[in-house]
Amino acid sequence: DADVTQTPRNRITKTGKRIMLECSQTKGHDRMYWYRQDPGLGLRLIYYSFDVKDINKGEISDGYSVSRQAQAKFSLSLESAIPNQTALYFCATSDGGQVAGELFFGEGSRLTVL
Amino acid sequence: GQQLNQSPQSMFIQEGEDVSMNCTSSSIFNTWLWYKQDPGEGPVLLIALYKAGELTSNGRLTAQFGITRKDSFLNISASIPSDVGIYFCAGRNSGGSNYKLTFGKGTLLTVNP
Protein backbone atom coordinates (compact mmCIF):
# COMPACT_ATOMS: atom_id res chain seq x y z
CA ASP A 1 0.00 0.00 0.00
CA ALA A 2 1.09 3.54 -0.73
CA ASP A 3 2.49 5.58 2.15
CA VAL A 4 0.72 8.71 0.89
CA THR A 5 -2.80 8.02 -0.39
CA GLN A 6 -4.93 10.46 -2.32
CA THR A 7 -8.64 10.19 -3.05
CA PRO A 8 -10.18 10.45 -5.52
CA ARG A 9 -7.58 9.64 -8.18
CA ASN A 10 -9.73 11.15 -10.91
CA ARG A 11 -12.68 13.50 -10.73
CA ILE A 12 -14.72 15.35 -13.32
CA THR A 13 -16.96 18.10 -12.03
CA LYS A 14 -18.81 21.20 -13.20
CA THR A 15 -18.11 24.85 -12.66
CA GLY A 16 -19.40 26.07 -9.30
CA LYS A 17 -19.36 22.71 -7.57
CA ARG A 18 -17.58 22.15 -4.28
CA ILE A 19 -14.80 19.61 -4.44
CA MET A 20 -12.69 18.02 -1.72
CA LEU A 21 -9.49 16.11 -2.33
CA GLU A 22 -8.30 14.00 0.55
CA CYS A 23 -4.85 12.88 1.57
CA SER A 24 -3.80 10.43 4.24
CA GLN A 25 -0.32 9.23 5.15
CA THR A 26 1.17 6.39 7.13
CA LYS A 27 4.71 7.78 7.25
CA GLY A 28 4.23 9.50 10.59
CA HIS A 29 5.42 12.81 9.17
CA ASP A 30 4.38 16.11 10.70
CA ARG A 31 4.60 18.17 7.53
CA MET A 32 2.07 17.92 4.73
CA TYR A 33 1.67 19.84 1.49
CA TRP A 34 -0.65 20.31 -1.46
CA TYR A 35 0.86 21.00 -4.89
CA ARG A 36 -0.67 21.61 -8.27
CA GLN A 37 0.93 20.43 -11.51
CA ASP A 38 0.12 21.96 -14.87
CA PRO A 39 1.86 21.04 -18.14
CA GLY A 40 4.90 23.25 -18.64
CA LEU A 41 4.50 24.94 -15.26
CA GLY A 42 5.99 22.37 -12.94
CA LEU A 43 4.81 21.98 -9.34
CA ARG A 44 3.36 24.93 -7.51
CA LEU A 45 2.65 25.00 -3.77
CA ILE A 46 -0.95 25.66 -2.74
CA TYR A 47 -0.90 25.17 1.04
CA TYR A 48 1.31 23.53 3.61
CA SER A 49 1.02 22.48 7.24
CA PHE A 50 3.82 21.77 9.70
CA ASP A 51 1.53 20.25 12.32
CA VAL A 52 -2.15 19.88 13.15
CA LYS A 53 -2.53 23.48 14.33
CA ASP A 54 -0.43 25.05 11.60
CA ILE A 55 -1.74 26.08 8.17
CA ASN A 56 0.20 28.25 5.70
CA LYS A 57 -0.59 29.63 2.27
CA GLY A 58 1.65 28.71 -0.60
CA GLU A 59 2.22 30.61 -3.81
CA ILE A 60 -1.20 29.92 -5.39
CA SER A 61 -3.71 29.60 -2.53
CA ASP A 62 -6.50 31.76 -3.99
CA GLY A 63 -9.63 29.68 -4.63
CA TYR A 64 -8.48 26.87 -2.34
CA SER A 65 -8.78 26.01 1.34
CA VAL A 66 -7.35 23.20 3.45
CA SER A 67 -8.07 21.34 6.64
CA ARG A 68 -5.58 19.37 8.75
CA GLN A 69 -7.92 17.00 10.53
CA ALA A 70 -5.17 14.95 12.13
CA GLN A 71 -1.45 14.40 11.80
CA ALA A 72 -2.14 11.86 9.09
CA LYS A 73 -4.86 13.71 7.16
CA PHE A 74 -4.76 16.87 5.07
CA SER A 75 -7.61 17.76 2.73
CA LEU A 76 -7.82 20.34 -0.03
CA SER A 77 -11.13 22.01 -0.91
CA LEU A 78 -12.29 23.99 -3.90
CA GLU A 79 -15.37 25.85 -2.65
CA SER A 80 -16.57 26.78 -6.13
CA ALA A 81 -14.58 25.05 -8.83
CA ILE A 82 -13.67 26.89 -12.03
CA PRO A 83 -12.20 25.52 -15.29
CA ASN A 84 -8.71 26.93 -14.73
CA GLN A 85 -8.46 24.73 -11.63
CA THR A 86 -8.31 21.75 -13.95
CA ALA A 87 -4.96 20.19 -13.05
CA LEU A 88 -3.14 17.30 -11.43
CA TYR A 89 -2.99 17.75 -7.66
CA PHE A 90 -0.37 16.16 -5.43
CA CYS A 91 -0.25 15.72 -1.70
CA ALA A 92 3.20 15.36 -0.16
CA THR A 93 4.71 14.80 3.27
CA SER A 94 8.09 15.41 4.84
CA ASP A 95 9.88 14.91 8.10
CA GLY A 96 12.21 17.74 9.04
CA GLY A 97 14.42 15.27 10.86
CA GLN A 98 15.17 13.23 7.74
CA VAL A 99 16.81 14.15 4.46
CA ALA A 100 16.23 17.86 4.34
CA GLY A 101 13.93 18.68 1.48
CA GLU A 102 12.80 15.13 0.78
CA LEU A 103 9.13 15.19 -0.05
CA PHE A 104 7.14 11.98 -0.37
CA PHE A 105 4.39 12.43 -2.94
CA GLY A 106 1.09 10.67 -3.39
CA GLU A 107 0.07 9.34 -6.78
CA GLY A 108 -1.93 12.42 -7.66
CA SER A 109 -5.57 13.41 -8.11
CA ARG A 110 -6.55 14.48 -11.60
CA LEU A 111 -9.32 17.07 -11.49
CA THR A 112 -11.25 18.26 -14.52
CA VAL A 113 -13.63 21.19 -14.17
CA LEU A 114 -16.05 21.57 -17.07
CA GLY B 1 9.33 35.21 -5.69
CA GLN B 2 12.20 32.89 -6.47
CA GLN B 3 12.20 31.26 -9.88
CA LEU B 4 14.10 28.37 -11.34
CA ASN B 5 14.89 28.12 -15.03
CA GLN B 6 15.17 24.49 -16.02
CA SER B 7 16.42 23.42 -19.43
CA PRO B 8 15.84 21.85 -21.74
CA GLN B 9 12.05 21.60 -21.58
CA SER B 10 12.14 18.28 -23.40
CA MET B 11 14.63 15.80 -24.83
CA PHE B 12 14.31 12.95 -27.29
CA ILE B 13 17.29 10.61 -27.20
CA GLN B 14 18.31 7.13 -28.26
CA GLU B 15 18.88 4.41 -25.73
CA GLY B 16 22.50 4.40 -24.62
CA GLU B 17 23.05 8.13 -25.01
CA ASP B 18 24.06 10.39 -22.15
CA VAL B 19 21.71 13.13 -20.96
CA SER B 20 22.38 16.47 -19.31
CA MET B 21 19.91 18.96 -17.88
CA ASN B 22 20.34 21.98 -15.67
CA CYS B 23 18.67 24.57 -13.50
CA THR B 24 19.61 28.15 -12.84
CA SER B 25 18.24 30.63 -10.36
CA SER B 26 18.36 34.36 -9.87
CA SER B 27 18.82 33.81 -6.15
CA ILE B 28 20.87 31.59 -3.89
CA PHE B 29 19.68 28.24 -2.58
CA ASN B 30 21.10 26.26 0.32
CA THR B 31 19.88 22.91 -1.01
CA TRP B 32 19.37 21.56 -4.51
CA LEU B 33 17.25 18.52 -5.18
CA TRP B 34 16.46 16.47 -8.27
CA TYR B 35 13.18 14.54 -8.58
CA LYS B 36 11.86 12.18 -11.22
CA GLN B 37 8.20 11.69 -12.06
CA ASP B 38 7.30 8.46 -13.82
CA PRO B 39 4.17 8.56 -15.98
CA GLY B 40 1.04 8.39 -13.81
CA GLU B 41 2.91 8.70 -10.53
CA GLY B 42 4.15 11.33 -8.11
CA PRO B 43 7.72 12.67 -8.14
CA VAL B 44 10.41 10.72 -6.33
CA LEU B 45 13.66 12.14 -4.98
CA LEU B 46 16.76 11.11 -6.94
CA ILE B 47 19.60 13.16 -5.48
CA ALA B 48 19.98 15.82 -2.79
CA LEU B 49 22.85 18.34 -2.70
CA TYR B 50 23.71 20.41 0.37
CA LYS B 51 27.07 22.10 -0.25
CA ALA B 52 28.27 24.46 -2.96
CA GLY B 53 30.52 22.53 -5.32
CA GLU B 54 29.21 19.16 -4.15
CA LEU B 55 29.20 16.42 -6.78
CA THR B 56 27.03 13.40 -5.98
CA SER B 57 26.35 10.20 -7.85
CA ASN B 58 23.54 7.68 -7.61
CA GLY B 59 24.12 4.84 -10.04
CA ARG B 60 24.03 6.29 -13.54
CA LEU B 61 22.98 9.68 -12.21
CA THR B 62 25.39 12.47 -11.32
CA ALA B 63 24.38 15.88 -9.98
CA GLN B 64 26.35 18.94 -8.95
CA PHE B 65 25.60 21.94 -6.72
CA GLY B 66 27.06 25.00 -8.45
CA ILE B 67 29.76 27.03 -6.74
CA THR B 68 27.66 30.18 -6.96
CA ARG B 69 24.70 28.35 -5.28
CA LYS B 70 22.55 29.54 -8.17
CA ASP B 71 22.69 26.49 -10.38
CA SER B 72 22.75 22.71 -10.54
CA PHE B 73 22.98 20.08 -13.23
CA LEU B 74 21.92 16.45 -13.55
CA ASN B 75 23.59 13.97 -15.88
CA ILE B 76 22.29 10.54 -16.79
CA SER B 77 24.75 8.19 -18.43
CA ALA B 78 23.92 5.35 -20.80
CA SER B 79 20.19 6.03 -20.84
CA ILE B 80 17.68 3.17 -20.79
CA PRO B 81 13.96 3.12 -21.62
CA SER B 82 12.91 3.30 -17.96
CA ASP B 83 14.61 6.67 -17.67
CA VAL B 84 11.55 8.11 -19.43
CA GLY B 85 9.72 10.67 -17.32
CA ILE B 86 9.75 14.24 -16.13
CA TYR B 87 12.78 15.44 -14.17
CA PHE B 88 12.37 18.34 -11.78
CA CYS B 89 15.00 20.39 -10.05
CA ALA B 90 14.08 22.05 -6.78
CA GLY B 91 15.83 24.56 -4.58
CA ARG B 92 15.37 25.24 -0.91
CA ASN B 93 16.25 28.08 1.39
CA SER B 94 15.92 27.08 4.98
CA GLY B 95 15.55 29.70 7.63
CA GLY B 96 13.95 29.55 11.02
CA SER B 97 10.85 27.42 10.97
CA ASN B 98 10.06 28.09 7.34
CA TYR B 99 10.47 25.52 4.67
CA LYS B 100 9.74 25.96 1.03
CA LEU B 101 10.84 24.15 -2.08
CA THR B 102 10.82 26.02 -5.38
CA PHE B 103 10.46 23.66 -8.34
CA GLY B 104 11.66 24.08 -11.89
CA LYS B 105 9.16 23.51 -14.70
CA GLY B 106 10.58 20.11 -15.51
CA THR B 107 12.43 18.36 -18.33
CA LEU B 108 10.45 15.73 -20.22
CA LEU B 109 12.77 12.91 -21.25
CA THR B 110 11.86 10.43 -23.96
CA VAL B 111 14.17 7.49 -24.66
CA ASN B 112 13.81 5.63 -27.94
CA PRO B 113 14.78 1.94 -27.69
mmCIF file of C-alpha atoms in Angstrom:
data_model
loop_
_atom_site.group_PDB
_atom_site.id
_atom_site.type_symbol
_atom_site.label_atom_id
_atom_site.label_comp_id
_atom_site.label_asym_id
_atom_site.label_seq_id
_atom_site.Cartn_x
_atom_site.Cartn_y
_atom_site.Cartn_z
ATOM 1 C CA ASP A 1 0.000 0.000 0.000
ATOM 2 C CA ALA A 2 1.095 3.535 -0.730
ATOM 3 C CA ASP A 3 2.493 5.576 2.153
ATOM 4 C CA VAL A 4 0.717 8.708 0.889
ATOM 5 C CA THR A 5 -2.795 8.016 -0.386
ATOM 6 C CA GLN A 6 -4.930 10.461 -2.317
ATOM 7 C CA THR A 7 -8.636 10.185 -3.053
ATOM 8 C CA PRO A 8 -10.179 10.453 -5.524
ATOM 9 C CA ARG A 9 -7.578 9.641 -8.178
ATOM 10 C CA ASN A 10 -9.730 11.146 -10.909
ATOM 11 C CA ARG A 11 -12.676 13.503 -10.734
ATOM 12 C CA ILE A 12 -14.720 15.350 -13.321
ATOM 13 C CA THR A 13 -16.956 18.102 -12.035
ATOM 14 C CA LYS A 14 -18.810 21.196 -13.198
ATOM 15 C CA THR A 15 -18.109 24.848 -12.655
ATOM 16 C CA GLY A 16 -19.403 26.070 -9.303
ATOM 17 C CA LYS A 17 -19.360 22.710 -7.567
ATOM 18 C CA ARG A 18 -17.579 22.148 -4.276
ATOM 19 C CA ILE A 19 -14.801 19.612 -4.438
ATOM 20 C CA MET A 20 -12.693 18.017 -1.723
ATOM 21 C CA LEU A 21 -9.486 16.113 -2.334
ATOM 22 C CA GLU A 22 -8.300 13.995 0.548
ATOM 23 C CA CYS A 23 -4.850 12.876 1.570
ATOM 24 C CA SER A 24 -3.796 10.433 4.239
ATOM 25 C CA GLN A 25 -0.322 9.232 5.146
ATOM 26 C CA THR A 26 1.172 6.387 7.125
ATOM 27 C CA LYS A 27 4.713 7.775 7.246
ATOM 28 C CA GLY A 28 4.225 9.498 10.592
ATOM 29 C CA HIS A 29 5.417 12.815 9.166
ATOM 30 C CA ASP A 30 4.382 16.113 10.705
ATOM 31 C CA ARG A 31 4.604 18.173 7.531
ATOM 32 C CA MET A 32 2.069 17.920 4.728
ATOM 33 C CA TYR A 33 1.671 19.845 1.490
ATOM 34 C CA TRP A 34 -0.650 20.306 -1.457
ATOM 35 C CA TYR A 35 0.864 21.002 -4.889
ATOM 36 C CA ARG A 36 -0.674 21.612 -8.267
ATOM 37 C CA GLN A 37 0.931 20.430 -11.509
ATOM 38 C CA ASP A 38 0.119 21.959 -14.871
ATOM 39 C CA PRO A 39 1.859 21.042 -18.144
ATOM 40 C CA GLY A 40 4.898 23.251 -18.641
ATOM 41 C CA LEU A 41 4.496 24.944 -15.257
ATOM 42 C CA GLY A 42 5.989 22.372 -12.937
ATOM 43 C CA LEU A 43 4.808 21.980 -9.345
ATOM 44 C CA ARG A 44 3.364 24.927 -7.508
ATOM 45 C CA LEU A 45 2.654 24.996 -3.773
ATOM 46 C CA ILE A 46 -0.951 25.659 -2.744
ATOM 47 C CA TYR A 47 -0.899 25.172 1.036
ATOM 48 C CA TYR A 48 1.314 23.526 3.611
ATOM 49 C CA SER A 49 1.022 22.478 7.236
ATOM 50 C CA PHE A 50 3.816 21.769 9.699
ATOM 51 C CA ASP A 51 1.532 20.248 12.322
ATOM 52 C CA VAL A 52 -2.147 19.878 13.149
ATOM 53 C CA LYS A 53 -2.527 23.477 14.330
ATOM 54 C CA ASP A 54 -0.431 25.049 11.601
ATOM 55 C CA ILE A 55 -1.743 26.083 8.167
ATOM 56 C CA ASN A 56 0.203 28.249 5.700
ATOM 57 C CA LYS A 57 -0.586 29.631 2.270
ATOM 58 C CA GLY A 58 1.653 28.712 -0.601
ATOM 59 C CA GLU A 59 2.216 30.614 -3.810
ATOM 60 C CA ILE A 60 -1.197 29.915 -5.386
ATOM 61 C CA SER A 61 -3.708 29.596 -2.526
ATOM 62 C CA ASP A 62 -6.503 31.757 -3.992
ATOM 63 C CA GLY A 63 -9.627 29.683 -4.628
ATOM 64 C CA TYR A 64 -8.484 26.869 -2.341
ATOM 65 C CA SER A 65 -8.784 26.013 1.344
ATOM 66 C CA VAL A 66 -7.354 23.203 3.451
ATOM 67 C CA SER A 67 -8.065 21.336 6.641
ATOM 68 C CA ARG A 68 -5.576 19.365 8.748
ATOM 69 C CA GLN A 69 -7.925 17.000 10.527
ATOM 70 C CA ALA A 70 -5.169 14.952 12.127
ATOM 71 C CA GLN A 71 -1.448 14.403 11.795
ATOM 72 C CA ALA A 72 -2.138 11.864 9.085
ATOM 73 C CA LYS A 73 -4.864 13.709 7.162
ATOM 74 C CA PHE A 74 -4.763 16.874 5.074
ATOM 75 C CA SER A 75 -7.608 17.760 2.726
ATOM 76 C CA LEU A 76 -7.819 20.342 -0.035
ATOM 77 C CA SER A 77 -11.126 22.009 -0.914
ATOM 78 C CA LEU A 78 -12.287 23.994 -3.896
ATOM 79 C CA GLU A 79 -15.365 25.849 -2.649
ATOM 80 C CA SER A 80 -16.568 26.776 -6.130
ATOM 81 C CA ALA A 81 -14.583 25.045 -8.831
ATOM 82 C CA ILE A 82 -13.667 26.891 -12.030
ATOM 83 C CA PRO A 83 -12.204 25.515 -15.287
ATOM 84 C CA ASN A 84 -8.713 26.931 -14.729
ATOM 85 C CA GLN A 85 -8.461 24.733 -11.630
ATOM 86 C CA THR A 86 -8.307 21.747 -13.951
ATOM 87 C CA ALA A 87 -4.960 20.194 -13.053
ATOM 88 C CA LEU A 88 -3.142 17.297 -11.426
ATOM 89 C CA TYR A 89 -2.989 17.748 -7.655
ATOM 90 C CA PHE A 90 -0.368 16.157 -5.432
ATOM 91 C CA CYS A 91 -0.253 15.725 -1.699
ATOM 92 C CA ALA A 92 3.195 15.359 -0.156
ATOM 93 C CA THR A 93 4.714 14.803 3.271
ATOM 94 C CA SER A 94 8.086 15.407 4.842
ATOM 95 C CA ASP A 95 9.882 14.905 8.103
ATOM 96 C CA GLY A 96 12.215 17.741 9.042
ATOM 97 C CA GLY A 97 14.424 15.275 10.857
ATOM 98 C CA GLN A 98 15.174 13.228 7.742
ATOM 99 C CA VAL A 99 16.810 14.151 4.460
ATOM 100 C CA ALA A 100 16.226 17.864 4.340
ATOM 101 C CA GLY A 101 13.930 18.679 1.483
ATOM 102 C CA GLU A 102 12.797 15.128 0.782
ATOM 103 C CA LEU A 103 9.131 15.194 -0.051
ATOM 104 C CA PHE A 104 7.138 11.982 -0.372
ATOM 105 C CA PHE A 105 4.395 12.435 -2.936
ATOM 106 C CA GLY A 106 1.091 10.669 -3.386
ATOM 107 C CA GLU A 107 0.075 9.342 -6.776
ATOM 108 C CA GLY A 108 -1.934 12.421 -7.657
ATOM 109 C CA SER A 109 -5.572 13.409 -8.110
ATOM 110 C CA ARG A 110 -6.546 14.478 -11.597
ATOM 111 C CA LEU A 111 -9.319 17.072 -11.490
ATOM 112 C CA THR A 112 -11.251 18.263 -14.522
ATOM 113 C CA VAL A 113 -13.632 21.190 -14.166
ATOM 114 C CA LEU A 114 -16.051 21.572 -17.065
ATOM 115 C CA GLY B 1 9.334 35.206 -5.692
ATOM 116 C CA GLN B 2 12.202 32.890 -6.471
ATOM 117 C CA GLN B 3 12.198 31.263 -9.881
ATOM 118 C CA LEU B 4 14.101 28.366 -11.338
ATOM 119 C CA ASN B 5 14.892 28.125 -15.029
ATOM 120 C CA GLN B 6 15.165 24.491 -16.022
ATOM 121 C CA SER B 7 16.420 23.417 -19.426
ATOM 122 C CA PRO B 8 15.844 21.852 -21.744
ATOM 123 C CA GLN B 9 12.053 21.598 -21.582
ATOM 124 C CA SER B 10 12.139 18.279 -23.397
ATOM 125 C CA MET B 11 14.631 15.804 -24.826
ATOM 126 C CA PHE B 12 14.313 12.947 -27.292
ATOM 127 C CA ILE B 13 17.285 10.609 -27.199
ATOM 128 C CA GLN B 14 18.306 7.131 -28.258
ATOM 129 C CA GLU B 15 18.881 4.405 -25.732
ATOM 130 C CA GLY B 16 22.501 4.396 -24.620
ATOM 131 C CA GLU B 17 23.053 8.130 -25.007
ATOM 132 C CA ASP B 18 24.060 10.394 -22.147
ATOM 133 C CA VAL B 19 21.707 13.133 -20.957
ATOM 134 C CA SER B 20 22.378 16.470 -19.313
ATOM 135 C CA MET B 21 19.907 18.961 -17.884
ATOM 136 C CA ASN B 22 20.345 21.985 -15.671
ATOM 137 C CA CYS B 23 18.672 24.567 -13.502
ATOM 138 C CA THR B 24 19.611 28.154 -12.842
ATOM 139 C CA SER B 25 18.237 30.630 -10.361
ATOM 140 C CA SER B 26 18.357 34.360 -9.870
ATOM 141 C CA SER B 27 18.821 33.813 -6.150
ATOM 142 C CA ILE B 28 20.872 31.589 -3.886
ATOM 143 C CA PHE B 29 19.684 28.243 -2.580
ATOM 144 C CA ASN B 30 21.098 26.258 0.319
ATOM 145 C CA THR B 31 19.884 22.908 -1.014
ATOM 146 C CA TRP B 32 19.371 21.562 -4.512
ATOM 147 C CA LEU B 33 17.246 18.517 -5.182
ATOM 148 C CA TRP B 34 16.464 16.471 -8.268
ATOM 149 C CA TYR B 35 13.182 14.541 -8.580
ATOM 150 C CA LYS B 36 11.864 12.176 -11.218
ATOM 151 C CA GLN B 37 8.199 11.688 -12.063
ATOM 152 C CA ASP B 38 7.296 8.462 -13.821
ATOM 153 C CA PRO B 39 4.170 8.561 -15.981
ATOM 154 C CA GLY B 40 1.041 8.394 -13.807
ATOM 155 C CA GLU B 41 2.914 8.703 -10.532
ATOM 156 C CA GLY B 42 4.146 11.329 -8.110
ATOM 157 C CA PRO B 43 7.722 12.665 -8.145
ATOM 158 C CA VAL B 44 10.407 10.716 -6.326
ATOM 159 C CA LEU B 45 13.664 12.142 -4.976
ATOM 160 C CA LEU B 46 16.760 11.110 -6.942
ATOM 161 C CA ILE B 47 19.595 13.159 -5.482
ATOM 162 C CA ALA B 48 19.978 15.820 -2.790
ATOM 163 C CA LEU B 49 22.854 18.337 -2.704
ATOM 164 C CA TYR B 50 23.710 20.409 0.374
ATOM 165 C CA LYS B 51 27.069 22.104 -0.246
ATOM 166 C CA ALA B 52 28.274 24.461 -2.961
ATOM 167 C CA GLY B 53 30.520 22.527 -5.321
ATOM 168 C CA GLU B 54 29.213 19.158 -4.152
ATOM 169 C CA LEU B 55 29.199 16.418 -6.775
ATOM 170 C CA THR B 56 27.030 13.403 -5.976
ATOM 171 C CA SER B 57 26.352 10.197 -7.854
ATOM 172 C CA ASN B 58 23.537 7.677 -7.612
ATOM 173 C CA GLY B 59 24.124 4.842 -10.040
ATOM 174 C CA ARG B 60 24.027 6.292 -13.543
ATOM 175 C CA LEU B 61 22.983 9.681 -12.205
ATOM 176 C CA THR B 62 25.387 12.470 -11.316
ATOM 177 C CA ALA B 63 24.383 15.876 -9.984
ATOM 178 C CA GLN B 64 26.349 18.944 -8.948
ATOM 179 C CA PHE B 65 25.602 21.938 -6.724
ATOM 180 C CA GLY B 66 27.057 24.995 -8.446
ATOM 181 C CA ILE B 67 29.756 27.031 -6.735
ATOM 182 C CA THR B 68 27.660 30.180 -6.960
ATOM 183 C CA ARG B 69 24.704 28.351 -5.278
ATOM 184 C CA LYS B 70 22.552 29.539 -8.172
ATOM 185 C CA ASP B 71 22.691 26.491 -10.384
ATOM 186 C CA SER B 72 22.751 22.714 -10.544
ATOM 187 C CA PHE B 73 22.980 20.077 -13.234
ATOM 188 C CA LEU B 74 21.918 16.450 -13.552
ATOM 189 C CA ASN B 75 23.589 13.972 -15.876
ATOM 190 C CA ILE B 76 22.291 10.541 -16.793
ATOM 191 C CA SER B 77 24.753 8.186 -18.430
ATOM 192 C CA ALA B 78 23.922 5.347 -20.796
ATOM 193 C CA SER B 79 20.185 6.029 -20.837
ATOM 194 C CA ILE B 80 17.682 3.166 -20.792
ATOM 195 C CA PRO B 81 13.958 3.118 -21.622
ATOM 196 C CA SER B 82 12.907 3.296 -17.958
ATOM 197 C CA ASP B 83 14.615 6.675 -17.668
ATOM 198 C CA VAL B 84 11.553 8.108 -19.428
ATOM 199 C CA GLY B 85 9.716 10.673 -17.315
ATOM 200 C CA ILE B 86 9.755 14.244 -16.131
ATOM 201 C CA TYR B 87 12.781 15.437 -14.170
ATOM 202 C CA PHE B 88 12.374 18.340 -11.782
ATOM 203 C CA CYS B 89 14.999 20.393 -10.050
ATOM 204 C CA ALA B 90 14.079 22.052 -6.777
ATOM 205 C CA GLY B 91 15.826 24.557 -4.576
ATOM 206 C CA ARG B 92 15.370 25.238 -0.913
ATOM 207 C CA ASN B 93 16.253 28.084 1.388
ATOM 208 C CA SER B 94 15.919 27.075 4.978
ATOM 209 C CA GLY B 95 15.548 29.700 7.628
ATOM 210 C CA GLY B 96 13.952 29.550 11.022
ATOM 211 C CA SER B 97 10.848 27.425 10.975
ATOM 212 C CA ASN B 98 10.059 28.093 7.340
ATOM 213 C CA TYR B 99 10.472 25.523 4.674
ATOM 214 C CA LYS B 100 9.742 25.956 1.033
ATOM 215 C CA LEU B 101 10.836 24.154 -2.084
ATOM 216 C CA THR B 102 10.822 26.021 -5.378
ATOM 217 C CA PHE B 103 10.463 23.663 -8.337
ATOM 218 C CA GLY B 104 11.655 24.077 -11.889
ATOM 219 C CA LYS B 105 9.156 23.505 -14.703
ATOM 220 C CA GLY B 106 10.583 20.107 -15.514
ATOM 221 C CA THR B 107 12.430 18.361 -18.329
ATOM 222 C CA LEU B 108 10.450 15.728 -20.217
ATOM 223 C CA LEU B 109 12.765 12.911 -21.250
ATOM 224 C CA THR B 110 11.864 10.425 -23.965
ATOM 225 C CA VAL B 111 14.172 7.495 -24.664
ATOM 226 C CA ASN B 112 13.811 5.634 -27.937
ATOM 227 C CA PRO B 113 14.781 1.943 -27.686
#
